[in-house]
XYZ file of C-alpha atoms in Angstrom:
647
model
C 0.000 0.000 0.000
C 1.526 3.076 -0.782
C 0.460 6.738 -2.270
C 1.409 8.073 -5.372
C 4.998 10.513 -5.962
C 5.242 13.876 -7.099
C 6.321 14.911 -10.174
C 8.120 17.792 -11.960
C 5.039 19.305 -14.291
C 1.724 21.125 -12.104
C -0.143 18.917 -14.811
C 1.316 15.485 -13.693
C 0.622 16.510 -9.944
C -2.827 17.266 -10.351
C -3.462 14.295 -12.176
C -1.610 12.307 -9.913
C -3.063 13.767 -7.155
C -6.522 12.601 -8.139
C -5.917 9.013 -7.428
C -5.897 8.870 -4.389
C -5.063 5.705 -2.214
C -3.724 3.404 -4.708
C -2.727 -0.648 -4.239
C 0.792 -1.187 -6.113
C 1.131 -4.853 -7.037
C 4.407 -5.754 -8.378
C 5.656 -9.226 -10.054
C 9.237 -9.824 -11.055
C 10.552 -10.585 -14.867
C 12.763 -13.534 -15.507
C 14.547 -14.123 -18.798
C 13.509 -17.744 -18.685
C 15.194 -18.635 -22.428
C 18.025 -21.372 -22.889
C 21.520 -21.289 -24.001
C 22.511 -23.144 -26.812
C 23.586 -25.855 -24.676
C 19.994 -26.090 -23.345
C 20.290 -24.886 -20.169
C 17.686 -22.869 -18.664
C 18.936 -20.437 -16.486
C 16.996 -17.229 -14.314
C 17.546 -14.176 -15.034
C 15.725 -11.069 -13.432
C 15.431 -8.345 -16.173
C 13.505 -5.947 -13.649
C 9.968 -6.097 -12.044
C 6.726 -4.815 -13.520
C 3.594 -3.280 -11.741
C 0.780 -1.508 -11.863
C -0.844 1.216 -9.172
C -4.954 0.369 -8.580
C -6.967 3.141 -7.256
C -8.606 2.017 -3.969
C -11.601 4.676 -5.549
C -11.754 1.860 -8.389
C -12.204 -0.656 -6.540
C -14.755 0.792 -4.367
C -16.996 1.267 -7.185
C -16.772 -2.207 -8.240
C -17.679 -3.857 -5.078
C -21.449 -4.428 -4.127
C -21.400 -1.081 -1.305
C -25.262 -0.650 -1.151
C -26.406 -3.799 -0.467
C -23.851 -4.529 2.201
C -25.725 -2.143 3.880
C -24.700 1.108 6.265
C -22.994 -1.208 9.037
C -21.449 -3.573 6.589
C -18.070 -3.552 4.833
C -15.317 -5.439 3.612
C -12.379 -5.340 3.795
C -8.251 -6.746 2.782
C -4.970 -7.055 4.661
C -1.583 -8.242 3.705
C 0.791 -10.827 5.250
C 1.902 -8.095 7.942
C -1.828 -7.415 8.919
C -1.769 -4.164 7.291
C -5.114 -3.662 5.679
C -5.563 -2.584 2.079
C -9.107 -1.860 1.904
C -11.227 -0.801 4.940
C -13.681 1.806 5.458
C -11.624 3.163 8.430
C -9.054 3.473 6.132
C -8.972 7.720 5.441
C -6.122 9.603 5.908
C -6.762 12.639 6.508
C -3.617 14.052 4.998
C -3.940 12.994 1.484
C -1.074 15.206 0.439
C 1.403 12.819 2.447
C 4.100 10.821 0.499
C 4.747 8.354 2.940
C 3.210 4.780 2.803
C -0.344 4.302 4.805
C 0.696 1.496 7.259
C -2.343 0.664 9.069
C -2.522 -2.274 11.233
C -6.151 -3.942 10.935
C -6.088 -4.027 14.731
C -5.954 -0.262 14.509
C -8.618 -0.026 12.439
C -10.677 -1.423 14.325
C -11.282 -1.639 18.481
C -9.379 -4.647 18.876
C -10.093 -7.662 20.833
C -9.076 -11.138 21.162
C -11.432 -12.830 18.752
C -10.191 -10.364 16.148
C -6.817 -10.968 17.122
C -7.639 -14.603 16.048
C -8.967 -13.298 13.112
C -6.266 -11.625 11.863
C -3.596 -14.409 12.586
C -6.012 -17.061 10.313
C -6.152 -14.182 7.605
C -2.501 -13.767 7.209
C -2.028 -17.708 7.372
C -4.233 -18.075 4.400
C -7.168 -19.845 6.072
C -10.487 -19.425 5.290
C -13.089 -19.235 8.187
C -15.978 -17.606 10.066
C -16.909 -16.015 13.520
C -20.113 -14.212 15.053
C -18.959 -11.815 17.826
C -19.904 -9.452 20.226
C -17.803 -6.057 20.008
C -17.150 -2.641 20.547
C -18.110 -0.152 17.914
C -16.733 3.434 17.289
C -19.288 5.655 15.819
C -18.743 7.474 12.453
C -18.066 10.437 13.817
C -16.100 9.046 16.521
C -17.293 10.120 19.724
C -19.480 7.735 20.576
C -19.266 3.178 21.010
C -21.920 1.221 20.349
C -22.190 -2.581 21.727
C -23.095 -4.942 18.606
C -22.659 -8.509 16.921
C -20.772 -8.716 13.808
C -20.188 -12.006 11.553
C -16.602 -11.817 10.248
C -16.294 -14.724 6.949
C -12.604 -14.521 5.342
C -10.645 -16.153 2.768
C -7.122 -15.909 0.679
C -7.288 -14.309 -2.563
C -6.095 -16.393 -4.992
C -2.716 -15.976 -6.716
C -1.847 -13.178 -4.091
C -0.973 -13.186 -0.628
C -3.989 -10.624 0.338
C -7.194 -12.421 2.120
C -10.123 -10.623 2.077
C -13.007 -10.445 4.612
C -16.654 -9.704 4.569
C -18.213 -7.928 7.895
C -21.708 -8.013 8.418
C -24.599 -7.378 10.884
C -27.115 -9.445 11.870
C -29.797 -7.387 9.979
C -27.478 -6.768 7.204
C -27.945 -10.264 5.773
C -31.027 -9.549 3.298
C -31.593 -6.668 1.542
C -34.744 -5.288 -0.190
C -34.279 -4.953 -4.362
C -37.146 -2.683 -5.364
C -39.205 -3.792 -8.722
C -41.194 -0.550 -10.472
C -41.505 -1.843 -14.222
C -44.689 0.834 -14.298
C -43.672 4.033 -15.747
C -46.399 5.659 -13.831
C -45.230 4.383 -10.012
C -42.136 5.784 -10.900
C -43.415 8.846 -12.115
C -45.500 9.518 -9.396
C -42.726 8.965 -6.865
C -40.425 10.810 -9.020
C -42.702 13.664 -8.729
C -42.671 13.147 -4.955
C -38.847 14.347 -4.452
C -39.440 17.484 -6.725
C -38.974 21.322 -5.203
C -41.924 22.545 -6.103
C -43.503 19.931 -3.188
C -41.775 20.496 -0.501
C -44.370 22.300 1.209
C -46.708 20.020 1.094
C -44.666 16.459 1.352
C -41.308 17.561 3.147
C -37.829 19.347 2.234
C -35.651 16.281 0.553
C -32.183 15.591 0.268
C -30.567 13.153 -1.939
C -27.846 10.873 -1.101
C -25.242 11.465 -3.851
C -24.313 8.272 -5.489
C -23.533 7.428 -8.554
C -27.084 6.412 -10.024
C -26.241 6.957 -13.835
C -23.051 7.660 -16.200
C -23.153 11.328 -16.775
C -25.005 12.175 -13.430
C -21.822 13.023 -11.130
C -23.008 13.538 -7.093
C -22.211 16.740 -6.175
C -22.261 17.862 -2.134
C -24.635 20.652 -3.686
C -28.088 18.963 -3.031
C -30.411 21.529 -4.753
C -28.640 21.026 -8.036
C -27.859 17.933 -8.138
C -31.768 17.271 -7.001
C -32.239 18.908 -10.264
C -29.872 17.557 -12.170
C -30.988 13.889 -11.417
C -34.724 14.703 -11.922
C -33.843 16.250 -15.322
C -31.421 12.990 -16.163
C -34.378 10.394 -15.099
C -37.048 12.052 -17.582
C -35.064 11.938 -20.173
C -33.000 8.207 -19.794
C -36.096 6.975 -17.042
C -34.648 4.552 -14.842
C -34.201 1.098 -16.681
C -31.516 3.330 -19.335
C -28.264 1.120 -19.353
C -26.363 4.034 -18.261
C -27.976 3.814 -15.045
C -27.691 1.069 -12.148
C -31.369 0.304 -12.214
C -31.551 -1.451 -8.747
C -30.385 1.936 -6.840
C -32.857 4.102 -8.865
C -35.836 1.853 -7.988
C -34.793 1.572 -4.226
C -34.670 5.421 -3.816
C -37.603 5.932 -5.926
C -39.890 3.906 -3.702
C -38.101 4.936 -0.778
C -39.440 8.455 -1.871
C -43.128 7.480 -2.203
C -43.008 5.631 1.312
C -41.740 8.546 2.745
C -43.980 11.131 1.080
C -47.007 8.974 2.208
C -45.583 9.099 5.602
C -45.804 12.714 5.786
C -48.868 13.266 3.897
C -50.705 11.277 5.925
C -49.250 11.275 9.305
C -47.204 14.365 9.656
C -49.427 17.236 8.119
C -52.428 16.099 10.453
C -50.191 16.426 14.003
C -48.322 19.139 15.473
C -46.598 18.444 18.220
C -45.377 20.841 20.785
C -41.812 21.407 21.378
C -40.985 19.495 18.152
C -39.075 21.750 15.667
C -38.555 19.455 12.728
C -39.565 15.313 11.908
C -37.389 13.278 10.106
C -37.183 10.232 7.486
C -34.123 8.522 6.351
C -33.901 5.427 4.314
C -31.132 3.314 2.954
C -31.844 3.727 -0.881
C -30.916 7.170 -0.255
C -33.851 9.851 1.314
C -34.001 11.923 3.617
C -37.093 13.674 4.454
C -37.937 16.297 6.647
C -40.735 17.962 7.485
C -41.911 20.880 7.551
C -39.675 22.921 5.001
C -37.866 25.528 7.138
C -36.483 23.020 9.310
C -35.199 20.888 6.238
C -33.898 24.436 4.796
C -31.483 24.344 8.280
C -30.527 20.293 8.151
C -26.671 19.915 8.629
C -26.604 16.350 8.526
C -25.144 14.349 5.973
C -27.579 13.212 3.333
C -25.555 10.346 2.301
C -27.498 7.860 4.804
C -24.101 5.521 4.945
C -21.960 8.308 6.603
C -24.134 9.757 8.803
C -23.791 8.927 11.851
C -27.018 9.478 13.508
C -28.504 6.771 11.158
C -25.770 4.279 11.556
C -25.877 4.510 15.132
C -29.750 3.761 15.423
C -29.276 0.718 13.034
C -26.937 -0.598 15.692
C -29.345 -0.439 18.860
C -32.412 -1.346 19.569
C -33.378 1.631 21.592
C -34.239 5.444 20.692
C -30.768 7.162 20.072
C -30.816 10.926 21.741
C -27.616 12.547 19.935
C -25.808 15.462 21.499
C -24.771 18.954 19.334
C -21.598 19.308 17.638
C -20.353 21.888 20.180
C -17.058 21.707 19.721
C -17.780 22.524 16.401
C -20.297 25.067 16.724
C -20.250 26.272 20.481
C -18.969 30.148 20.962
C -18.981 31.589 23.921
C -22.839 31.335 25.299
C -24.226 30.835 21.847
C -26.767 28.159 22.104
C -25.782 24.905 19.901
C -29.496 23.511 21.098
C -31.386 26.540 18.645
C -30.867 23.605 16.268
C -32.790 21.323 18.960
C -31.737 17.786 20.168
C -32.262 14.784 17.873
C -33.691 11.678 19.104
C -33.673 8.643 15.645
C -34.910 5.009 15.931
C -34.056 2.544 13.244
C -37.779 0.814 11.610
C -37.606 -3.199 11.726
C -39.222 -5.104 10.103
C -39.354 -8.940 8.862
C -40.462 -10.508 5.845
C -40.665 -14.375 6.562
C -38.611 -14.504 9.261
C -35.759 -11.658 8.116
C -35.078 -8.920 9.898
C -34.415 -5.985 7.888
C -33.998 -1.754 8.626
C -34.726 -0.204 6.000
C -34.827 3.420 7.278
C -34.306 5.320 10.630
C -37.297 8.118 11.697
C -36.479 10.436 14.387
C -38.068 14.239 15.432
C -36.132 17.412 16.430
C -36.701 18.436 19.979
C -36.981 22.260 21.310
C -34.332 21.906 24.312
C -36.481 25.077 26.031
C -39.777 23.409 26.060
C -38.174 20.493 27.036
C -36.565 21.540 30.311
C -39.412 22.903 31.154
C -41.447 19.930 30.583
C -38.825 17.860 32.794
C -38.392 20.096 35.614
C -41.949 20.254 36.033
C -42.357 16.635 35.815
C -38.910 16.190 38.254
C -40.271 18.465 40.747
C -42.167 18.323 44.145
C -45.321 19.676 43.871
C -45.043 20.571 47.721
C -42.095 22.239 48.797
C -40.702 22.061 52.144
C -38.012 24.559 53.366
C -35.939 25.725 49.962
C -35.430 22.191 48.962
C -37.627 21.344 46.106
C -35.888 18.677 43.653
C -35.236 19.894 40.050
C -36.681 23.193 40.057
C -35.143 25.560 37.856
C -32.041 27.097 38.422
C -32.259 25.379 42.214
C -29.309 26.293 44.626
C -29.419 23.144 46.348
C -29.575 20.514 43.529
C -27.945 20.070 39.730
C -30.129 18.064 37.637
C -28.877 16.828 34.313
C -29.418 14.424 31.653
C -26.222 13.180 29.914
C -25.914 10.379 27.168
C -23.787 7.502 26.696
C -21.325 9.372 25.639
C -21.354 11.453 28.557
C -22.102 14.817 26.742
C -24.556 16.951 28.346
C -28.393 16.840 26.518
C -30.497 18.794 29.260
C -30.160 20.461 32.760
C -32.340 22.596 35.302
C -29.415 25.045 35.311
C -29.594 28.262 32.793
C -25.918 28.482 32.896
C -25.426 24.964 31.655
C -28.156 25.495 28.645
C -24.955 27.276 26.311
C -23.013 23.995 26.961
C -25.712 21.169 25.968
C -23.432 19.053 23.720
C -20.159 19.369 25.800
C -18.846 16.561 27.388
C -19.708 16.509 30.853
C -15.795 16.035 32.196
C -14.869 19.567 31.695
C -17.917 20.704 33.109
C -18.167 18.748 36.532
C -15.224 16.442 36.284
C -15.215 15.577 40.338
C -19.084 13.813 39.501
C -17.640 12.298 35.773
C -14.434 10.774 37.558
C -17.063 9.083 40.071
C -19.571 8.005 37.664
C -16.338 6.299 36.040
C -15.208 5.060 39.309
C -18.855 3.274 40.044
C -19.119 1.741 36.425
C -21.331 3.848 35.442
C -19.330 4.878 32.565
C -16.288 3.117 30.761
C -14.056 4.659 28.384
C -11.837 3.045 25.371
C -8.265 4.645 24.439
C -7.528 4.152 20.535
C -4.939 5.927 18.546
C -5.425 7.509 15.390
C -2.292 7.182 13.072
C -4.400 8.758 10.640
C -4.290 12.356 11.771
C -3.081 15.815 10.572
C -1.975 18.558 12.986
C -0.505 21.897 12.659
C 3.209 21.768 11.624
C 5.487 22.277 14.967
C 7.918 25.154 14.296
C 11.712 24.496 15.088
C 14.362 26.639 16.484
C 16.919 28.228 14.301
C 19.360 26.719 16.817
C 17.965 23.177 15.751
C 17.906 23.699 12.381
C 20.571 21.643 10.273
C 21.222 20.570 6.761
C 20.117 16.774 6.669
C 20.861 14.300 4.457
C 24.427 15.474 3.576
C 27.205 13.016 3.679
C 29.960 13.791 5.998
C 33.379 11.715 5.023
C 35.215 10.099 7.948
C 38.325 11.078 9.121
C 40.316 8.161 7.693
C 38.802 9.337 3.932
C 39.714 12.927 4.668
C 43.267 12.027 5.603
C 43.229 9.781 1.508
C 44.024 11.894 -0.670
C 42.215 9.419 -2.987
C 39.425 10.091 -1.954
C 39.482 13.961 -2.483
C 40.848 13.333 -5.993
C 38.100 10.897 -6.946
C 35.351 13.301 -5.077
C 36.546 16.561 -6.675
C 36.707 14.674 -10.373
C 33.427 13.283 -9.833
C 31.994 16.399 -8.754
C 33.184 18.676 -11.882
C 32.274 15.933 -14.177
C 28.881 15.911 -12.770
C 29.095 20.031 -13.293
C 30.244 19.761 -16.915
C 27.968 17.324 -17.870
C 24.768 19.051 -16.476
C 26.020 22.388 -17.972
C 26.353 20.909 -21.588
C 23.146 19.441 -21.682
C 21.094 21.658 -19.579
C 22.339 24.956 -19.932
C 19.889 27.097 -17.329
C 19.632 24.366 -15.072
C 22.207 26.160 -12.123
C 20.204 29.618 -12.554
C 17.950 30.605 -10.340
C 14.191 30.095 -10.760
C 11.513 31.252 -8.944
C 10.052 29.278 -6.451
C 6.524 27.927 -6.682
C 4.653 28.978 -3.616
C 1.715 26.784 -3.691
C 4.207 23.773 -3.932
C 5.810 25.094 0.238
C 2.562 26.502 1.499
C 0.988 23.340 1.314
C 3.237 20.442 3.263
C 3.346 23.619 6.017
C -0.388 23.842 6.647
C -0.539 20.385 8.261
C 1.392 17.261 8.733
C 0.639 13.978 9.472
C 0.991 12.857 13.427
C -0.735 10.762 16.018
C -3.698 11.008 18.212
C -5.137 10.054 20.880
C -9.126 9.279 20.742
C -11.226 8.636 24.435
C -14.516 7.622 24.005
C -17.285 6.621 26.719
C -20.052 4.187 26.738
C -22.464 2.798 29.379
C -20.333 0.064 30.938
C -23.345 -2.724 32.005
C -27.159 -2.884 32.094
C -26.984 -1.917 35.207
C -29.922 1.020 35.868
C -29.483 2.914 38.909
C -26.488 4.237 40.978
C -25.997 6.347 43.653
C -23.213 7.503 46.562
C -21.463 10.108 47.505
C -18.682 12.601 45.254
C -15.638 12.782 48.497
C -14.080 15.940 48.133
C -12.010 15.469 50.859
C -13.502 18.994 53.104
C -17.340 18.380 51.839
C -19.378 15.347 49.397
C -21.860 15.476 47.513
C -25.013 13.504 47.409
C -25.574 12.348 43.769
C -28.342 9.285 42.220
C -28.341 8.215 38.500
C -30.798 6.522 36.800
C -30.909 5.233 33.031
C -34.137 6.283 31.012
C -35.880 2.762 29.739
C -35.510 2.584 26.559
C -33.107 5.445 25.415
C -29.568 5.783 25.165
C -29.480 8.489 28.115
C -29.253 9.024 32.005
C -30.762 10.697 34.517
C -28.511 12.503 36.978
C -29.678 14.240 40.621
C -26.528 15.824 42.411
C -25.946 18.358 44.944
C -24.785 21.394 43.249
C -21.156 22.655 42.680
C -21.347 25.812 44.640
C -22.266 23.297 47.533
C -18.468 21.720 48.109
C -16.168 24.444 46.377
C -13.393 21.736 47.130
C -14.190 19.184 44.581
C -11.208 18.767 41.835
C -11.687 21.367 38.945
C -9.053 19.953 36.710
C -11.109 19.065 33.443
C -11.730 15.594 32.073
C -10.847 15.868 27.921
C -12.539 13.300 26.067
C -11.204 15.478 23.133
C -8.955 14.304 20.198
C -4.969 14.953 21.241
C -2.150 14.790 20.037
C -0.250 12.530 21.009
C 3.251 10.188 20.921
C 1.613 7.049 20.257
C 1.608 3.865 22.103
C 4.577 2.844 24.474
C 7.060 0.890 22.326
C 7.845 -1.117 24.898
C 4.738 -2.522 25.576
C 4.561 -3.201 22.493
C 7.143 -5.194 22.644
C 5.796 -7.400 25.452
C 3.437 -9.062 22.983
C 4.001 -8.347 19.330
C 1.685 -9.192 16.869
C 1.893 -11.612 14.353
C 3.205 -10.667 10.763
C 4.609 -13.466 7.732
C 7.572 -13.515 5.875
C 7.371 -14.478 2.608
C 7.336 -18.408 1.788
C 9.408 -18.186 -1.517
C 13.016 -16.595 -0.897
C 13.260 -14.822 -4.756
C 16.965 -13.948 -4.191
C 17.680 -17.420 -4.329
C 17.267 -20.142 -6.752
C 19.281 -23.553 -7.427
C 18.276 -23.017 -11.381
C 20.658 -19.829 -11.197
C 23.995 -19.902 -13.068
C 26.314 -18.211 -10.516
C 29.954 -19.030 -12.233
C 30.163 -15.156 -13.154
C 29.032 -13.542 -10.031
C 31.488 -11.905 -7.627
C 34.115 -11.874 -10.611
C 35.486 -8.249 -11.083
C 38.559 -6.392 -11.012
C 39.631 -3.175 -9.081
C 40.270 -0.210 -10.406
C 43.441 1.577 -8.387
C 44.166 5.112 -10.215
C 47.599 6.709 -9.503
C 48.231 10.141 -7.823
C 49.620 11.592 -10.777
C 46.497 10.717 -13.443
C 43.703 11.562 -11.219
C 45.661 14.933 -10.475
C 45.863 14.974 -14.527
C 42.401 14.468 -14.729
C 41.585 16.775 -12.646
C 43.449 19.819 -14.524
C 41.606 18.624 -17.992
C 38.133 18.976 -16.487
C 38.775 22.439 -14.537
C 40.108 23.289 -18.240
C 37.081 22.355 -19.597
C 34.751 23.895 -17.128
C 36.504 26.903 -17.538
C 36.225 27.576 -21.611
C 32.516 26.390 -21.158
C 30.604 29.688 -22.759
C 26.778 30.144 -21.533
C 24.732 29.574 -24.323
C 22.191 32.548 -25.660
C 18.552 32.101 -23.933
């Protein structure tokens, strides 16, 4: 695995640059002919090979009806993978080699450390497992079960591996042979209804040859509504199956809001959602789907992955270390809750799409503190009132970012990750099990160039003769004459090659903006099914009270604490659960228990057909003093009558 050089021209580097990942297979070439005495000997005349866009092969692989959950993937006799969806660097400018370990693609475990020893033997097998998950947009881990079936590639030393969920099995292929069904769903996805049956957004895939996706939904909405009426969908330029799947995704969807979602409004709800796999997402009513930020391909968003993987409704916190400034709100754009739809057609389970709503964060509070609170107050105690000096209420999710709170202060940091804002509680909440966390490195990463000293700057690279070569005056002769030839030569054939040129600033800016590194990724997850906790936060001088209690049923928990301001003595220092950079892992564990990596079986610098009479046979070339010094005096003669020729 390895990315693709630079070269000289702007022309070459764009194009080059437009691959991508590429896989470089290589084969050596023998001259396998016979002498006249009819001996065959083996001869290497050099080694061919060809560079394969990982892009290519993408497109030729069976992606949509693996599902959003399942992938495949490839690794080589070291266990470096070749194809996996976890596979991004996020440099793409880098020229050095992608070396990623499948076990660091993945959240490893033992099973898959089994796994990968059988793949790099060359065995075939299969094994159902329980694992950890990290979510697309890596801040979250989902629990799930994944079948893992592998097997060698033939004629290479790759194996390749198939990953899939239990609902991912079965897919639905959608039949519309009547011109009018698709028509009428067709009309379903068009602007002009958007009022009436939702805003839509299209995932952009490539449904036709001449239809490119474009991350500009309106017109390429447009553009594939105009390309449809004039090929319609069973054209041979287009992939028929993916058409009909998101067309009759679109009329389920439409029904759904015609008939359901027009007739209800619900308070504190600012938007309802649809997403399906064949590529729709609907939302209703317009002006909310005129705000969406998610991603409308369905197979990276995140949201929609995660709800495939559990069973229960997923509540998923703001972006606010994206978004968050200051005491701007990141809940204006309200708090989504998605559930994935099941169902099963003779006996197969199957989700086909994920619905969810948009929640007002405001009208919920108030909704919860009401519900939270005594209706009876005695003394200045009463619960989860708002803004209560005596208690913090908070509702967190399995990630442990903050989703609600009876605080007004807190309401600017819904989406933050509740370490850095009461780490003394988070550190106990870890501490009871409430909470786990996973450390994983991502080898992956860019981060901003790190500026060095002018007292640690050096000239690398340059080759610094020992002291037993400076004291031969050989070696200065043959230097020197090798050094003017080199001179000479370049001068005759290149005449303007020692001038100076301008340097191209595009080709410096870029390496300096970033550079690859390491980092370190923490994630948390509900550790056990374990539903209610409770004890005390010792702050040495003062505690606090606290209970949790998971919500049935939802991916969140339900926090009653006695407030900060309570026991000013409680460790401040803030938990990060923040990407940083980092060194790596510690070599020398590493050491302790290295993983498993093959050799190759065929030594191919060795070979009892080879004809080895004439290697090692050579003579030694010893110059005298005198010639070199000759030599020397012709070539400085040379150099010196050398005229620059007219530009």
């Amino acid at each position: 695995m390895g990315t693709t050089t630079e070269h000289e021209s702007r022309a070459e580097k764009s194009s080059v640059r437009e691959l991508g990942l590429v896989i470089t297979g290589t084969l050596p070439v023998f001259n396998l002919t016979k002498d006249a005495s009819g001996n065959q000997n083996q001869l290497i005349l050099g080694v061919m090979g060809i560079d394969v866009s990982l892009a290519d092969v993408q497109r030729l692989t069976p992606r949509y009806t693996l599902g959003p959950n399942g992938y495949y993937f490839a690794i080589d006799p070291n266990g470096y993978v070749l194809l996996h969806p976890n596979l991004q660097p996020k440099n793409p400018k880098s020229q050095e080699p992608v070396t990623l370990d499948f076990l660091d693609a993945e959240l490893e475990n033992e099973i898959k450390v089994e796994i990968r020893h059988s793949m790099i033997e060359g065995q075939n097998g299969e094994r159902t497992l329980d694992t950890l998950i990290k979510s697309y947009d890596e801040r979250y881990i989902d629990k799930g079960t994944r079948t893992y079936t592998w097997t060698l590639v033939n004629s290479t030393d790759y194996s390749l591996a198939l990953v899939l969920p239990p609902y991912g099995f079965h897919y639905i292929k959608a039949k519309l042979d009547e011109v009018i069904t698709q028509a009428k769903h067709l009309e379903s996805i068009m602007p002009d209804n958007f009022e009436t049956t939702g805003y839509v957004y299209l995932a952009p895939r490539e449904y036709c040859n001449g239809l490119p996706p474009s991350s500009n939904n309106t017109a390429f909405l447009e553009n594939f509504i105009n390309f449809i009426d004039r090929q319609t969908p069973n054209s041979p330029d287009c992939k028929t199956d993916l058409i009909n799947n998101l067309l009759l995704d679109a009329g389920f969807t439409s029904e759904l809001v015609t008939n359901y979602w027009t007739k209800q409004n619900p308070a504190g709800v600012l938007a309802r959602f649809v997403a399906t796999g064949g590529g729709i997402t609907r939302i209703y009513p317009k002006s909310a789907g005129e705000e969406w930020t998610e991603n409308p391909e369905t197979y990276e968003a995140s949201y929609y992955k995660r709800s495939l993987n559990n069973n229960i409704y997923i509540f998923t916190a703001p972006y606010i270390n994206k978004t968050w400034d200051g005491m701007q709100s990141s809940a204006e754009s309200g708090i989504m809750v998605s559930k994935a739809v099941e169902i099963r057609i003779d006996g197969k389970l199957l989700k086909p799409a994920v619905v969810g709503v948009k929640i007002d964060v405001n009208a919920w509070m108030e909704n919860f503190t009401k519900v939270a609170s005594k209706s009876k107050c005695y003394g200045e105690i009463c619960d989860c009132t708002k803004n209560s000096k005596h208690f913090d209420c908070v509702i967190l999710d399995d990630g442990g970012f903050l989703l609600m709170s009876n605080q007004d202060e807190y309401i600017g940091k819904i989406g933050k990750f509740f370490g850095e804002i009461d780490p003394s509680l988070m550190k106990r909440l870890l501490n009871t099990s409430l909470y786990a966390f996973n450390k994983s490195y991502d080898f992956q990463s860019v981060c901003d160039p790190e500026t060095e000293t002018k007292a640690a700057a050096g000239l690398r690279s340059v080759y610094v003769p020992s002291i037993i070569e400076i004291l031969n005056i050989g070696w200065w002769a043959t230097s020197a004459a090798w050094s003017l030839l080199q001179q000479l030569l370049i001068s005759l054939t290149i005449p303007h090659f020692l001038e100076a040129v301008d340097a191209d600033s595009e080709d410096f800016s870029e390496p300096l903006s970033k550079s690859s590194c390491i980092t370190e990724q923490t994630q948390y997850y509900f550790y056990d099914n374990e539903s209610s906790f409770q004890g005390l936060v010792d702050c040495g001088n003062c505690s606090r009270l606290y209970h949790a209690e998971k919500l049935s049923k939802t991916n969140l928990v339900f926090i009653l604490v006695e407030s900060k301001p309570t026991c000013q003595s409680c460790d401040s220092k803030p938990l990060m659960q923040a990407e940083q950079k980092s060194d790596g892992p510690d070599p020398c564990i590493l050491a302790q228990n290295p993983r498993h990596r093959k050799g190759p079986d065929v030594c191919f610098d060795s070979d009892e057909r080879e004809d080895d009479s004439e290697c090692g046979s050579g003579s030694r070339l010893s110059p005298s003093l005198w010639s070199m010094i000759g030599i020397q005096l012709v070539l400085l003669w040379l150099l010196s009558s050398a005229r620059p020729y007219p530009s």
